[in-house]
Short mmCIF file of C-alpha atoms and ligand atoms in Angstrom, two decimals:
data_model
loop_
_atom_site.label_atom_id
_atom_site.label_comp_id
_atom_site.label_asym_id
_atom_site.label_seq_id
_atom_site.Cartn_x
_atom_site.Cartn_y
_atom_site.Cartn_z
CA UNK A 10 -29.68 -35.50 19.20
CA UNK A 11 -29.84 -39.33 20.35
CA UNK A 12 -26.59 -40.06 22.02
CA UNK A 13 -24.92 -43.22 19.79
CA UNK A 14 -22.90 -46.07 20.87
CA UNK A 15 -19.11 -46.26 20.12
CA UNK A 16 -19.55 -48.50 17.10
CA UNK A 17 -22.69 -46.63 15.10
CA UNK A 18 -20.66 -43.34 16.07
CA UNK A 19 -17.77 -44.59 14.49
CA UNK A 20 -19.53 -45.52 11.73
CA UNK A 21 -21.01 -41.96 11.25
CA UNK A 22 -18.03 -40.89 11.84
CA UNK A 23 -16.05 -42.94 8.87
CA UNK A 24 -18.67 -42.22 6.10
CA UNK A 25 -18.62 -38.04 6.90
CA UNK A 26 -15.15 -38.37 6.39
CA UNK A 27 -15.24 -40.62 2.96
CA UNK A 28 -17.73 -37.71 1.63
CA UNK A 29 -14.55 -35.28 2.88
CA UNK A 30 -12.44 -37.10 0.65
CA UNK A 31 -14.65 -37.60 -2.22
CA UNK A 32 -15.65 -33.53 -2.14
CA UNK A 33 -12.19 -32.97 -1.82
CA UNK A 34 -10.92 -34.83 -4.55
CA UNK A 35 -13.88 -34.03 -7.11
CA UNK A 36 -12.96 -30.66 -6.49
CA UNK A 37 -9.30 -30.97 -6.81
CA UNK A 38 -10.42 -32.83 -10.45
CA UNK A 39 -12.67 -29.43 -11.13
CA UNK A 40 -9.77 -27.60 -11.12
CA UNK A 41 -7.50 -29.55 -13.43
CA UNK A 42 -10.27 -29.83 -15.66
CA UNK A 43 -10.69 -25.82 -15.33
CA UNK A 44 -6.80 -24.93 -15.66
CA UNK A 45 -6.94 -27.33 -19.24
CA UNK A 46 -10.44 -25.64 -20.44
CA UNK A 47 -10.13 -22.18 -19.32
CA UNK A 48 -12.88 -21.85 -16.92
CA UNK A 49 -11.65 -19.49 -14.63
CA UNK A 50 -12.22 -15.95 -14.27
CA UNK A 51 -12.44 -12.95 -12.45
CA UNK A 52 -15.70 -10.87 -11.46
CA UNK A 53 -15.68 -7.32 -10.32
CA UNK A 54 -17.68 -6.00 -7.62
CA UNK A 55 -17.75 -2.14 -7.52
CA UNK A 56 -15.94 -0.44 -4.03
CA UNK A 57 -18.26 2.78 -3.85
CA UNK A 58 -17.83 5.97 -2.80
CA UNK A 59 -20.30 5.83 0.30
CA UNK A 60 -21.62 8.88 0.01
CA UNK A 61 -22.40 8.99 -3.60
CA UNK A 62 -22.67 5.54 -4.58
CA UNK A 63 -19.95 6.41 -7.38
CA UNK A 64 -17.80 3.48 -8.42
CA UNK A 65 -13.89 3.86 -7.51
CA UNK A 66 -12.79 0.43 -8.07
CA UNK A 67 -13.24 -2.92 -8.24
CA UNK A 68 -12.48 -6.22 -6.38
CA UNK A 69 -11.57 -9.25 -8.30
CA UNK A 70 -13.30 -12.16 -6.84
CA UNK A 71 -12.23 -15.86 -8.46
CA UNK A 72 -15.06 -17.83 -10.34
CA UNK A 73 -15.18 -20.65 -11.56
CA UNK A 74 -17.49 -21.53 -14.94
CA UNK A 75 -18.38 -25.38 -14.82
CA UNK A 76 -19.86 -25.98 -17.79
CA UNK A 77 -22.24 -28.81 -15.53
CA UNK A 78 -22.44 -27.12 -12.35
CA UNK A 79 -22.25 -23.14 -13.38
CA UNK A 80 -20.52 -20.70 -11.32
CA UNK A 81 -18.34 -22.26 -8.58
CA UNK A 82 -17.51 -19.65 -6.03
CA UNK A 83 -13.74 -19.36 -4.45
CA UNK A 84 -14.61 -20.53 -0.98
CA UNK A 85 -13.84 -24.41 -1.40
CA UNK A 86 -11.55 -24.06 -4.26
CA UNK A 87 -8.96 -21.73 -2.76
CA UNK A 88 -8.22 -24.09 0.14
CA UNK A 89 -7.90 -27.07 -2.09
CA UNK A 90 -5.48 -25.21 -4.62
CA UNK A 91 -3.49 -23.91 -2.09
CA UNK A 92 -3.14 -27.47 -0.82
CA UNK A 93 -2.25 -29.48 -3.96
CA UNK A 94 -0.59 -26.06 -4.95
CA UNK A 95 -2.72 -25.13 -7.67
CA UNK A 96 -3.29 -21.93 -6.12
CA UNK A 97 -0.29 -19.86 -7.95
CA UNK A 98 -1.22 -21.11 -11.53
CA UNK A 99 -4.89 -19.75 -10.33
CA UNK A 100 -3.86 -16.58 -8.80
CA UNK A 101 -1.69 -16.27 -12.23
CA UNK A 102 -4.78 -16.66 -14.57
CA UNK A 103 -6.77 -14.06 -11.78
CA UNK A 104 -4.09 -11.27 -12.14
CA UNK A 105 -4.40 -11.30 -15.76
CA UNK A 106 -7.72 -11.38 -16.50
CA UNK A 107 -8.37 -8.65 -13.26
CA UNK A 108 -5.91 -6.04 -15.15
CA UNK A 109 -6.90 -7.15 -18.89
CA UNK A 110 -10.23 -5.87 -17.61
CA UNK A 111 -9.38 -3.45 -15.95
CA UNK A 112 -7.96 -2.01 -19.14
CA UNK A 113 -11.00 -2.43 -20.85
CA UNK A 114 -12.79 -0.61 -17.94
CA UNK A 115 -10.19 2.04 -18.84
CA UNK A 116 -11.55 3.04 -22.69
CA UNK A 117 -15.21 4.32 -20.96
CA UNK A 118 -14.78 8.34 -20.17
CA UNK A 119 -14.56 8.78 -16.18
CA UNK A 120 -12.87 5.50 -15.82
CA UNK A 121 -9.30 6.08 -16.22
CA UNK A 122 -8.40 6.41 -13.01
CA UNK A 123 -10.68 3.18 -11.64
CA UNK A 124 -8.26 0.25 -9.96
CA UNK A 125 -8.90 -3.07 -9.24
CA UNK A 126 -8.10 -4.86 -6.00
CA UNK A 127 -6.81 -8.57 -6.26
CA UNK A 128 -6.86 -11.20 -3.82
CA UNK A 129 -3.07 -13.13 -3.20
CA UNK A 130 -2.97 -15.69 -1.27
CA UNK A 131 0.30 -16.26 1.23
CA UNK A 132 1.56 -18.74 -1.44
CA UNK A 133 1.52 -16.40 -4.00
CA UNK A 134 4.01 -14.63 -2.39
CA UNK A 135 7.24 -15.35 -3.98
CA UNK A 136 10.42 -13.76 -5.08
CA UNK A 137 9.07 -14.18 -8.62
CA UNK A 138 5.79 -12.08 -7.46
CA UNK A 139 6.72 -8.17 -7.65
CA UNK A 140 8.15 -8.97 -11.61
CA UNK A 141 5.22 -10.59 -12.42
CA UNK A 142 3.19 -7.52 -11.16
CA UNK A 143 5.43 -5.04 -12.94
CA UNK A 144 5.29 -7.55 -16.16
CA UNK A 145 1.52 -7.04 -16.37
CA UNK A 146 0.84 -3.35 -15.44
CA UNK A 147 3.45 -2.65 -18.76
CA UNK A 148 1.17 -5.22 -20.89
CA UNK A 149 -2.12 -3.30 -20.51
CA UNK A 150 -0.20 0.22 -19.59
CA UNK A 151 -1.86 0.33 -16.41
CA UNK A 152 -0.62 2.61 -13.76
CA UNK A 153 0.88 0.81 -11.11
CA UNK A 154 -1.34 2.78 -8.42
CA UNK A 155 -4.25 1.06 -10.45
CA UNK A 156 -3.68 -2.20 -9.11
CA UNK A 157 -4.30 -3.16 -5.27
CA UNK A 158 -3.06 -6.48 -3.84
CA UNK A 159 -5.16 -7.76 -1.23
CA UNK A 160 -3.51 -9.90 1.36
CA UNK A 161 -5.23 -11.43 4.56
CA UNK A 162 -3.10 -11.36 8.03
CA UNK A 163 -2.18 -15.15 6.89
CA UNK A 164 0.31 -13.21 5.03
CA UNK A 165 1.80 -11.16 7.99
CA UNK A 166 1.34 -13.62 10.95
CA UNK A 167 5.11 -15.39 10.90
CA UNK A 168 6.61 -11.98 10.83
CA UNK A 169 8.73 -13.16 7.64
CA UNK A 170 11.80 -10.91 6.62
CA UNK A 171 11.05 -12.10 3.15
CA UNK A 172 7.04 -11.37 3.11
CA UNK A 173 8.38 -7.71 4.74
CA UNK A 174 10.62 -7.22 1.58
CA UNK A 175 8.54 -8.25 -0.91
CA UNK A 176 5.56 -6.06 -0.21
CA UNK A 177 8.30 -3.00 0.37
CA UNK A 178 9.52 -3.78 -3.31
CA UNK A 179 5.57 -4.05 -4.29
CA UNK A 180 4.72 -0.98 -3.22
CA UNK A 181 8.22 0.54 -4.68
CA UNK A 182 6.63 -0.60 -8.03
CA UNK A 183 3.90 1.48 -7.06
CA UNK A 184 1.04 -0.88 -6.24
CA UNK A 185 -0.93 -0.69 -3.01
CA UNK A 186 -1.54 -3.03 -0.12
CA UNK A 187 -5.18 -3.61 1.38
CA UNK A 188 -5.01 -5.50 4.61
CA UNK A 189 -8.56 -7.75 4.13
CA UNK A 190 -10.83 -8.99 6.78
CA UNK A 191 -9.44 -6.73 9.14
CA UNK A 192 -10.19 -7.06 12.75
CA UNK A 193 -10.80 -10.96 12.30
CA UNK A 194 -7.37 -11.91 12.94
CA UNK A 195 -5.44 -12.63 16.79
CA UNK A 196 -3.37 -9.19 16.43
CA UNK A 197 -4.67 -6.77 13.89
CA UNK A 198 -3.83 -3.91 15.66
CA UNK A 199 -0.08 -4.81 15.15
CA UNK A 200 0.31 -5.49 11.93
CA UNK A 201 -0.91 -1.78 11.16
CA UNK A 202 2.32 -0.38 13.03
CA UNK A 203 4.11 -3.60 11.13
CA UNK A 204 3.67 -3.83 8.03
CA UNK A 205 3.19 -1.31 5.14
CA UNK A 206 -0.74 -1.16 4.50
CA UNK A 207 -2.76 1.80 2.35
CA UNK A 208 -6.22 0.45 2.32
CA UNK A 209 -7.90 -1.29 5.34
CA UNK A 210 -11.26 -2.88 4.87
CA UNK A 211 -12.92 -3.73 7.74
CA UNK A 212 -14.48 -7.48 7.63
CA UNK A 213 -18.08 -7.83 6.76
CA UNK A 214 -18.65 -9.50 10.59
CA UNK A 215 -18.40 -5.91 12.13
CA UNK A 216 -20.55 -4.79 9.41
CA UNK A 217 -23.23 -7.63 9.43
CA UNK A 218 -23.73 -6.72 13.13
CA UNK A 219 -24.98 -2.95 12.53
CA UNK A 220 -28.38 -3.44 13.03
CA UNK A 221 -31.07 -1.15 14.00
CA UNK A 222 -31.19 -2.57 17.40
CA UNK A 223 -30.64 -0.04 20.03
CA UNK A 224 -28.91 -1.74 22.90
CA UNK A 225 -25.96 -2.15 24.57
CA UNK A 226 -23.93 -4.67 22.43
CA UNK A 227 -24.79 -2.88 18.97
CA UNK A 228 -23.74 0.43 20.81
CA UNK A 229 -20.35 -0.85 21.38
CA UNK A 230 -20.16 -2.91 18.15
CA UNK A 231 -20.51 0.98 16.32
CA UNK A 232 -17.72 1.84 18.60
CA UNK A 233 -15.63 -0.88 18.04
CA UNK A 234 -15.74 -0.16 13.89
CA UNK A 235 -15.87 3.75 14.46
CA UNK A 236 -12.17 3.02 16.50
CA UNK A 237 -11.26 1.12 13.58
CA UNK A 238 -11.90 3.52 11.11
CA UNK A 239 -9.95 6.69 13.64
CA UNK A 240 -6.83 4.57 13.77
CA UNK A 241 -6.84 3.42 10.34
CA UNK A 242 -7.08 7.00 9.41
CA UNK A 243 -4.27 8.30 11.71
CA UNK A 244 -1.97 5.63 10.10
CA UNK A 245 -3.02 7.24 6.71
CA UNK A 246 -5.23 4.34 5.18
CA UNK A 247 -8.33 4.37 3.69
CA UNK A 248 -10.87 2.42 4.63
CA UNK A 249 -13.62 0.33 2.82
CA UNK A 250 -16.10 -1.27 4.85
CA UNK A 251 -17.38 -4.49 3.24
CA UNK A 252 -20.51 -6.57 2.88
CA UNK A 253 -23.13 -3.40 3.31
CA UNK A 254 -26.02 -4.74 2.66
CA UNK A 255 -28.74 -1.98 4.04
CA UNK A 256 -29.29 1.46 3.90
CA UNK A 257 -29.08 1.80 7.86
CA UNK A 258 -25.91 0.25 7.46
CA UNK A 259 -24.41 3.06 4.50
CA UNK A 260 -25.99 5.76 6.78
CA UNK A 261 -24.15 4.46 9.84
CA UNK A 262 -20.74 4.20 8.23
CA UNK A 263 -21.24 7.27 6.86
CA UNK A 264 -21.52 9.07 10.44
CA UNK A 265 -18.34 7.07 11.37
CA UNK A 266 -16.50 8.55 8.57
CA UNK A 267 -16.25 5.69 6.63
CA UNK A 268 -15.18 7.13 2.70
CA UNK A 269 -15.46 4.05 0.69
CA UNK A 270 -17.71 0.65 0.98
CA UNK A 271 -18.55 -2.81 -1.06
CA UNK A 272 -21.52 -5.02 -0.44
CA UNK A 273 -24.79 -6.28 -2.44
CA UNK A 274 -26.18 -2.87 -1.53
CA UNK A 275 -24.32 -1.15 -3.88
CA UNK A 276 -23.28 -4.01 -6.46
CA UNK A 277 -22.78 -7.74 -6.99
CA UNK A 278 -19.73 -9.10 -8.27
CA UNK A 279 -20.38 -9.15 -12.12
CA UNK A 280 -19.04 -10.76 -14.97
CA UNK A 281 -16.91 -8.12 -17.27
CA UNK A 282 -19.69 -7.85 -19.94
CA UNK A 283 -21.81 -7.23 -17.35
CA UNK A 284 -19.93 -4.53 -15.61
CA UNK A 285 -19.32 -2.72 -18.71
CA UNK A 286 -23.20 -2.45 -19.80
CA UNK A 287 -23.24 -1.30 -16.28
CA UNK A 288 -21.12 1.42 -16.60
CA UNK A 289 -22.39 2.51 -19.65
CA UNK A 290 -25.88 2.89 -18.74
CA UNK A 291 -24.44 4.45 -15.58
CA UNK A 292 -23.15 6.92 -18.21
CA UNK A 293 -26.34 7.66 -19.61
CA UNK A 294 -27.76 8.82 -16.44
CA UNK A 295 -28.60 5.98 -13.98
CA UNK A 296 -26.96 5.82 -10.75
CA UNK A 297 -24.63 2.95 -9.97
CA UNK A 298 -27.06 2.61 -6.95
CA UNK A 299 -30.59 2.32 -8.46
CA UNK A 300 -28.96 -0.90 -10.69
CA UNK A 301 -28.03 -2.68 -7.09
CA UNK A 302 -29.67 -6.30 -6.24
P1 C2E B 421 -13.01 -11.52 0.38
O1 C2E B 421 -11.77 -11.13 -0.33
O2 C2E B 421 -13.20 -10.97 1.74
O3 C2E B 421 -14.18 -11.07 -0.60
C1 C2E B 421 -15.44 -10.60 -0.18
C2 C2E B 421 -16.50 -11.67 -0.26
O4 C2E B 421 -17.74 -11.15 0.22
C3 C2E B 421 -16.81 -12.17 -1.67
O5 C2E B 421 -17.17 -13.55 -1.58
C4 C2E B 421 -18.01 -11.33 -2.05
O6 C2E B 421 -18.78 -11.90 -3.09
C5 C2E B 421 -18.74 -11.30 -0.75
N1 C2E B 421 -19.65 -10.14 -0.62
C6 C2E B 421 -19.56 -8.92 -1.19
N2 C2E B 421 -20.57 -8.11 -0.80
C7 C2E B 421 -21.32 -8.84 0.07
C8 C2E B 421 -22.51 -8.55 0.82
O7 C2E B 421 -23.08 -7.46 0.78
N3 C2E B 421 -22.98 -9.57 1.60
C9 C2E B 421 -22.39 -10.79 1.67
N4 C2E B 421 -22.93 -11.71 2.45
N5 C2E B 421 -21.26 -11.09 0.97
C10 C2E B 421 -20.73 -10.12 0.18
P2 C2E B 421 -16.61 -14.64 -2.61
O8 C2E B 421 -16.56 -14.06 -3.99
O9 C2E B 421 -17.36 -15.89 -2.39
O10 C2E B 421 -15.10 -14.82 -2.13
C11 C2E B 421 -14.81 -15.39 -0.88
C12 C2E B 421 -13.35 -15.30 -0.53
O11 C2E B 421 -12.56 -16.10 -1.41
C13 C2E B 421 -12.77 -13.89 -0.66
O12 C2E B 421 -13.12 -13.12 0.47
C14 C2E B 421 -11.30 -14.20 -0.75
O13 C2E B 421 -10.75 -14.42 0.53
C15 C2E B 421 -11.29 -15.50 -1.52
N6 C2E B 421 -10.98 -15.24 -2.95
C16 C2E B 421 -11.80 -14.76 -3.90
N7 C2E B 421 -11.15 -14.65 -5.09
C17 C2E B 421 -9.86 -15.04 -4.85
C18 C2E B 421 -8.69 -15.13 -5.67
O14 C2E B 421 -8.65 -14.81 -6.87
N8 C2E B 421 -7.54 -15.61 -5.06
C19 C2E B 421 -7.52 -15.96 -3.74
N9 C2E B 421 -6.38 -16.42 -3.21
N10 C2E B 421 -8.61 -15.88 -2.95
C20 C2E B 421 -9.77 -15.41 -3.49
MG1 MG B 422 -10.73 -9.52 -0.68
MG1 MG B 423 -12.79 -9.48 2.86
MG1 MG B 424 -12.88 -13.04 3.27
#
């Protein structure tokens, strides 16, 4: 690129910012708009049992439905809400509509014992939080096993008495904690020994690098996630490897004793009515597998 003088560079400079703002704040209206109208909602993507493809659960991944633009994913609103604070009214509406479905997923045979994994971001985590939980699993009679929050290590990094206590009385309730994009964070390793964690899924950068290159770097990349998966394992997690996208990738995991995966592969997050034809005609005889992509 041309190197500019101080004053066009400024210039540049001013009008990315202005489009910032104006991104910013349209999205920021977007989500009053959807909090009045309703827009929101959670898909499901299936978490697979590698080896068979069988469906064990489901994440909950935020959508929005603009009635202009269509599906808005999470990635730009989640920063905004949790800036202007909109994020726990959001998170409030995800919960909900995750376990109301998940109930429904419930009434087709085989599916009782499905869960559903839910995203919470650091600001969700309140003293109000674990009632809130407890309120909803006795709405829909869910079993509180049924319900996974996910937390990133935004959650653990300050080392917070208060975060510590309220995921001890979360998983008194009996819900699980699933540490998410592991191995992306500056000390993984130590929140394991930290912090009370059942389900470890390794981020989909570890998994995006299996490749059917045979040299040196992708050698020690399979290393690096196999080590993941042993110590994860000795502390008595499982693990779910995300964002498997090829079948060198499944077959890989598989060798590294990876139980349980997620990733366009297997399944796209779906819409409920979706998911629910889904399971049916998996009922009927088709393979969760052969209805990927
Ligand atoms: P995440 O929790 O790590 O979710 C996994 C993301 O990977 C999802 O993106 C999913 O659609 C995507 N994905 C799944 N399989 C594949 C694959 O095979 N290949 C690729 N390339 N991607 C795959 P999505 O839905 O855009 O969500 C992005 C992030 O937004 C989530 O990352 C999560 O951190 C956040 N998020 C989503 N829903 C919520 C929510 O309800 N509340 C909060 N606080 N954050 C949410
Ligand atoms: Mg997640
Ligand atoms: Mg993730
Ligand atoms: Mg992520």
């Amino acid at each position: 690129a041309r190197k500019r003088d101080g004053k066009n560079g400024a210039q540049v400079y001013n009008s990315a910012i202005l489009d910032k703002t104006r991104e910013r704040a349209e999205i920021e209206t977007d989500i009053e708009a959807a909090l009045a109208a309703n827009w929101f909602e959670a898909h499901l993507q299936p978490i697979v049992d590698i080896r068979t493809g069988a469906c064990n659960g489901f994440e909950a991944l935020m959508r929005m439905r603009h009635p202009r633009k269509g599906l808005v994913p999470p990635g730009a609103i989640v920063s905004v809400a949790e800036e202007t604070g909109t994020i726990g009214q959001i998170g409030n509406l995800i919960l909900e509509d995750a376990v109301a479905n998940l109930a429904r997923i419930s009434r087709i045979p085989g599916m009782f014992d499905t869960y559903v994994a839910v995203n919470v971001s650091p600001l969700q985590f309140d003293a109000s939080l674990p009632v809130k939980l407890s309120t909803l699993l006795g709405r829909y009679a869910i079993r509180p096993s049924r319900l996974v929050i996910e937390i990133t290590e935004a959650v653990l990094m300050h080392d917070n008495p208060e975060i510590r206590r309220l995921l001890d009385e979360i998983r008194n309730i009996g819900c699980r904690i699933a540490l998410d994009d592991f191995g992306t964070g500056y000390s993984s390793l130590s929140y394991l020994s930290r912090f009370p964690v059942d389900i470890v899924k390794i981020d989909q950068s570890f998994i995006r690098s299996l490749n059917n290159g045979d040299d040196d770097i992708d050698r020690r990349n399979k290393m690096l996630i196999e080590g993941i998966a042993a110590i994860s394992h000795k502390m008595n997690c499982h693990v779910v490897a995300e964002g498997v996208e090829t079948e060198y990738q499944r077959s890989t995991l598989i060798d590294m004793g990876i139980e349980y995966a997620q990733g366009y592969y297997f399944a796209r997050p779906q819409a409920i009515g979706d998911v629910l034809t889904m399971l049916n005609a998996d009922r009927s005889g088709d393979r969760i597998d052969s209805i990927a992509s």
